[in-house]
mmCIF file of C-alpha atoms in Angstrom:
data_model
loop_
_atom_site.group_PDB
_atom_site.id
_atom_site.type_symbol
_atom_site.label_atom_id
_atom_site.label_comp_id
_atom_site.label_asym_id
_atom_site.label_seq_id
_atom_site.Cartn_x
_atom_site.Cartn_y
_atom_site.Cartn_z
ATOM 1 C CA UNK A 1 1.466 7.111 10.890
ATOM 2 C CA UNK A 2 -2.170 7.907 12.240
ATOM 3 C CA UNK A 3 -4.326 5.372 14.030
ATOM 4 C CA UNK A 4 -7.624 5.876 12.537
ATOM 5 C CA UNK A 5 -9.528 3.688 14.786
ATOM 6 C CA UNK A 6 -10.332 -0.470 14.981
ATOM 7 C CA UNK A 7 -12.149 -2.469 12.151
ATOM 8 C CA UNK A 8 -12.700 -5.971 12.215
ATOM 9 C CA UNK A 9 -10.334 -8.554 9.731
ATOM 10 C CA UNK A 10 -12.424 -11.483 9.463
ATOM 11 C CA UNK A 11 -13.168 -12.603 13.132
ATOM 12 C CA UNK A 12 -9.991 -10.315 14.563
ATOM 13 C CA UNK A 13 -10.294 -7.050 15.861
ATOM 14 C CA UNK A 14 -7.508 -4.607 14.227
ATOM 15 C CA UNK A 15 -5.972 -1.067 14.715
ATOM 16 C CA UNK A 16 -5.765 0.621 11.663
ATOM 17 C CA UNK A 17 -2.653 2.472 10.959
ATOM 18 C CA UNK A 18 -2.509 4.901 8.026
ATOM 19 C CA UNK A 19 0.912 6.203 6.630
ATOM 20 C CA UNK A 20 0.394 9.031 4.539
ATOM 21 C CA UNK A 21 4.079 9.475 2.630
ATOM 22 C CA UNK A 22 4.784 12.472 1.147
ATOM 23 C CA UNK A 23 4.104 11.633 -2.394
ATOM 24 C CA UNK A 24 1.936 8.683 -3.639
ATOM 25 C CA UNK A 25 -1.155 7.415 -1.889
ATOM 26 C CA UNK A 26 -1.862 6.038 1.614
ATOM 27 C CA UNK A 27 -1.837 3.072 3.379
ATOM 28 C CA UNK A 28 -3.715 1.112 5.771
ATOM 29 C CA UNK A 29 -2.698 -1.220 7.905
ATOM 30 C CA UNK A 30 -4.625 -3.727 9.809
ATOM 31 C CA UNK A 31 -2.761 -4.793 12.783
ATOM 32 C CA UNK A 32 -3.890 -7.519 15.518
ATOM 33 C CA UNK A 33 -5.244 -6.163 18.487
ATOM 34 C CA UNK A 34 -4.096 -9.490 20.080
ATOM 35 C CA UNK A 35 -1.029 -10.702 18.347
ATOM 36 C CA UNK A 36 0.447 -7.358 16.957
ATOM 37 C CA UNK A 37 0.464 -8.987 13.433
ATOM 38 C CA UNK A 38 -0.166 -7.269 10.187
ATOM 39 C CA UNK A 39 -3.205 -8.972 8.947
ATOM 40 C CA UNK A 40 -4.024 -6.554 6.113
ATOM 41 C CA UNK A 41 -2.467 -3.613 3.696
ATOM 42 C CA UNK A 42 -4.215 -1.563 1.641
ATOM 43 C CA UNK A 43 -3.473 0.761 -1.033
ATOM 44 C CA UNK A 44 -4.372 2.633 -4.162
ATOM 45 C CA UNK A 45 -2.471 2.342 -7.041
ATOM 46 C CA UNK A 46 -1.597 4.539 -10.221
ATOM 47 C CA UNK A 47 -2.467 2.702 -13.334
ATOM 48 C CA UNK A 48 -3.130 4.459 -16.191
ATOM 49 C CA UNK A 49 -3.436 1.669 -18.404
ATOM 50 C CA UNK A 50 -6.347 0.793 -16.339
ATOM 51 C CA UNK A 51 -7.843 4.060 -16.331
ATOM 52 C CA UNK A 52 -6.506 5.514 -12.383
ATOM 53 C CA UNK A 53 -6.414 4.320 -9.447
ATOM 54 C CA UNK A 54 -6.704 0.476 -8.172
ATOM 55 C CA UNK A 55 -7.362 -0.477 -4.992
ATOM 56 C CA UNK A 56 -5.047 -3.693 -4.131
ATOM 57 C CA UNK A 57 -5.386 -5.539 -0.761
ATOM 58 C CA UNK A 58 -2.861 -7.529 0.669
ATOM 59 C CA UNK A 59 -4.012 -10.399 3.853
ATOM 60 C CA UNK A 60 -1.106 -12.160 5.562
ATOM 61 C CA UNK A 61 -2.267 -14.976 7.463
ATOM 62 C CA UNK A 62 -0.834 -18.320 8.916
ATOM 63 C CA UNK A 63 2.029 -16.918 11.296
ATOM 64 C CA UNK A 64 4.646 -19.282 12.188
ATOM 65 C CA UNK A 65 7.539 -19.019 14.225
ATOM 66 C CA UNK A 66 10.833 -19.184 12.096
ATOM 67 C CA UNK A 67 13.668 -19.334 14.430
ATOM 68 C CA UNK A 68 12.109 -16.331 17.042
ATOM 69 C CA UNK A 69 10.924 -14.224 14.275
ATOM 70 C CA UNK A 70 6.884 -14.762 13.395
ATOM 71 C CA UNK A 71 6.633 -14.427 9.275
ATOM 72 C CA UNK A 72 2.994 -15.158 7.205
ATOM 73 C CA UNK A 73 3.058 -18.483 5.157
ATOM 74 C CA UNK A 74 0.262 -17.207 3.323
ATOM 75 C CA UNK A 75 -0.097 -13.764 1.357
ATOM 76 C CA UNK A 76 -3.224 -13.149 -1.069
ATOM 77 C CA UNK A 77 -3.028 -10.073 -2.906
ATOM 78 C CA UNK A 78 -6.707 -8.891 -4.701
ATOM 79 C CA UNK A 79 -7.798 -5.661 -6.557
ATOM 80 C CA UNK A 80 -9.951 -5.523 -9.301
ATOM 81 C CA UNK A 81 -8.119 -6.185 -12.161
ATOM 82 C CA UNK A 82 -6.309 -9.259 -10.251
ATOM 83 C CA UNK A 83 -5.730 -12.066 -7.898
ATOM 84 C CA UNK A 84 -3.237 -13.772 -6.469
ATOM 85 C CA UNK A 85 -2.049 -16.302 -3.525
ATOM 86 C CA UNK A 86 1.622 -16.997 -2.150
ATOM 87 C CA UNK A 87 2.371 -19.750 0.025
ATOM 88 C CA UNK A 88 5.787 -20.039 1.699
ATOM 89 C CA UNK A 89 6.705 -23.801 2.274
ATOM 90 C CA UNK A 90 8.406 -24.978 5.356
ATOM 91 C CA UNK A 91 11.879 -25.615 3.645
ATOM 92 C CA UNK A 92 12.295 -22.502 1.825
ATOM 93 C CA UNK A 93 11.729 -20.616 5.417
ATOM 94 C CA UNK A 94 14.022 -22.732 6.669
ATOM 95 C CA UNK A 95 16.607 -22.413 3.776
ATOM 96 C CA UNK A 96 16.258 -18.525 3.851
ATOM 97 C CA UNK A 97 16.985 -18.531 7.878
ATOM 98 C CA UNK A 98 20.397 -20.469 7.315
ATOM 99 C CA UNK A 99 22.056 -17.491 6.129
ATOM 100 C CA UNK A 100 21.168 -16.024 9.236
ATOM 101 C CA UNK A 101 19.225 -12.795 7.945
ATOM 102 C CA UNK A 102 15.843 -13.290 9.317
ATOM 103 C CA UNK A 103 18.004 -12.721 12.931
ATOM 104 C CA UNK A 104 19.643 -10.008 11.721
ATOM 105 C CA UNK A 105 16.531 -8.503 10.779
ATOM 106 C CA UNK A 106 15.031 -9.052 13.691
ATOM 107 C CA UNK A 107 18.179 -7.892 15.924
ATOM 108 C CA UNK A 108 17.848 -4.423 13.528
ATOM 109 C CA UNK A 109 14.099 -3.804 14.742
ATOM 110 C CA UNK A 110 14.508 -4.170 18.138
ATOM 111 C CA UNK A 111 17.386 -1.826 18.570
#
């Protein structure tokens, strides 16, 4: 990972992160200054049948605290050859967390 510098995310400032893997293309990530979250990924795609690369853009917003662990409740994913939104509702989070693998997630990172 490089940090290439800060950009602004709509009215957030943001570190960009770029991970550069060893095959495939890079990505940026768009991290809050503040809160540490990811508010943006970006990354160019193969797609032949469209002719190369697309350029798809991912925005997490909405952050909520799901027992200790902060997850987006709303993804929108763009490029030029689609568009999409995701919203997570309150009782799926909730149902997901029961089987306790959003702590053990979480317990995983910080070790």
């Amino acid at each position: 990972m490089t940090l290439a510098g800060r950009e602004k995310v709509g009215d957030r400032d943001a570190h960009v992160l770029i991970y550069e893997p060893t095959s495939g293309s890079p990505t940026r990530f768009f991290i809050d200054a503040e809160t540490h979250a990811v508010l943006k990924v970006v990354v160019k795609l193969d797609v032949p049948q469209f002719g190369g690369e697309v350029e798809q853009t991912t925005t997490l917003a909405d952050y909520r605290d799901v027992d200790g662990v902060k997850l987006p409740f709303r993804l929108q994913t763009t490029s030029s050859v689609q568009k999409f939104h995701d919203h997570v509702h309150e009782r799926g989070a909730q149902r997901a967390d029961r089987s306790g693998a959003l702590r053990e997630a979480a317990s995983q990172v910080t070790q």
